[in-house]
Amino acid sequence: MRLESDIELLMRVDLFQGFQPEQLRLVAFGAERERVHKDEVLYRDGEEADGGYVVVRGQIDLMVYRGRREIILDTCLEASLLGELALVTANRRISNAVASVESEVLHIPRRLFHRMLNEYPETAALMYRRLSQSVSRTMEQVARVHGKLAEIPRLEIPADAHPELEGFTIPKSGEDAG
């Protein structure tokens, strides 16, 4: 039965460790399965996030684009949770999520997650601790990516090489772009 397999999957997700089976049943019952084809975008950087996704099968890459360069931040396999912060609060996606192979995900809307927390308030403290740890890990990842971006050499182009760019400037690090 699909409901039982979804509950078993949720039990393997770090954020849901220690949840009672009836709590996971509520989440699994209300979650929506979605197929994501190879190279299909699950969500885009900057989009409003309405919940999280658990990878049921396949692989979803979290990536950002800097200029023409694609940077993979993380590769998410079965039982990985994407967008966990969106389960508890409104925010915007900070990366693109793209299927690198045929995949399937379980979409957990924020309203469903809030309903579960309201019905099982003892879980809220556990969630707070886990999300705090997760945010700390994410900030460490962002710092590493920022460091890698800072290592990319700046391209110097002589002004007379491209007259069509006359007057165009790129702000130096620390200057206001606006």
XYZ file of C-alpha atoms in Angstrom, residues 14-94:
81
model
C 16.185 13.173 9.402
C 13.670 15.872 10.317
C 10.990 13.268 11.088
C 13.158 10.983 13.241
C 11.328 10.254 16.487
C 7.891 11.191 15.179
C 5.094 8.823 16.116
C 3.583 6.661 13.349
C 0.214 8.441 13.661
C 1.932 11.794 13.077
C 3.652 10.473 9.974
C 0.398 8.893 8.799
C -1.260 12.327 8.885
C 1.592 13.817 6.842
C 1.737 10.907 4.380
C -2.032 10.920 3.864
C -2.136 14.645 3.065
C 1.067 14.839 1.015
C 0.951 14.877 -2.784
C 3.123 12.635 -4.973
C 4.604 14.315 -8.035
C 6.633 12.879 -10.908
C 9.578 14.974 -12.022
C 11.094 14.117 -15.401
C 14.816 14.242 -16.157
C 15.968 17.890 -16.458
C 12.564 19.150 -15.261
C 12.617 22.014 -12.762
C 10.785 21.215 -9.526
C 11.124 24.810 -8.308
C 13.147 27.915 -9.148
C 15.333 30.265 -7.173
C 13.207 33.179 -5.920
C 9.829 31.418 -6.107
C 7.589 31.560 -3.078
C 7.873 28.308 -1.128
C 4.649 26.672 0.028
C 6.137 23.579 1.678
C 8.819 20.933 1.414
C 9.559 17.943 -0.794
C 10.801 14.476 0.104
C 12.563 12.545 -2.647
C 10.724 9.225 -3.084
C 13.000 7.974 -5.871
C 15.526 9.460 -8.245
C 17.831 12.415 -7.774
C 17.170 16.135 -7.439
C 20.069 18.588 -7.729
C 19.925 21.909 -5.900
C 21.754 24.493 -7.970
C 22.306 28.168 -8.545
C 23.481 30.008 -11.630
C 26.150 32.664 -11.499
C 26.377 34.191 -14.924
C 26.538 31.239 -17.282
C 28.020 29.014 -14.628
C 25.920 26.313 -12.954
C 26.891 25.512 -9.364
C 25.444 22.375 -7.760
C 24.967 23.012 -4.049
C 23.625 19.588 -3.117
C 22.496 16.308 -4.620
C 19.351 14.936 -2.992
C 18.592 11.225 -3.139
C 15.825 9.043 -1.692
C 14.541 10.231 1.726
C 16.147 13.685 1.326
C 14.024 16.641 2.412
C 14.142 19.772 0.249
C 12.898 23.125 1.542
C 12.393 22.078 5.141
C 12.244 25.666 6.402
C 9.241 26.230 4.116
C 7.353 23.653 6.190
C 7.160 26.125 9.067
C 7.466 29.616 7.607
C 6.830 31.543 4.410
C 9.987 32.212 2.430
C 11.411 32.156 -1.061
C 13.432 29.370 -2.637
C 17.173 30.029 -2.545
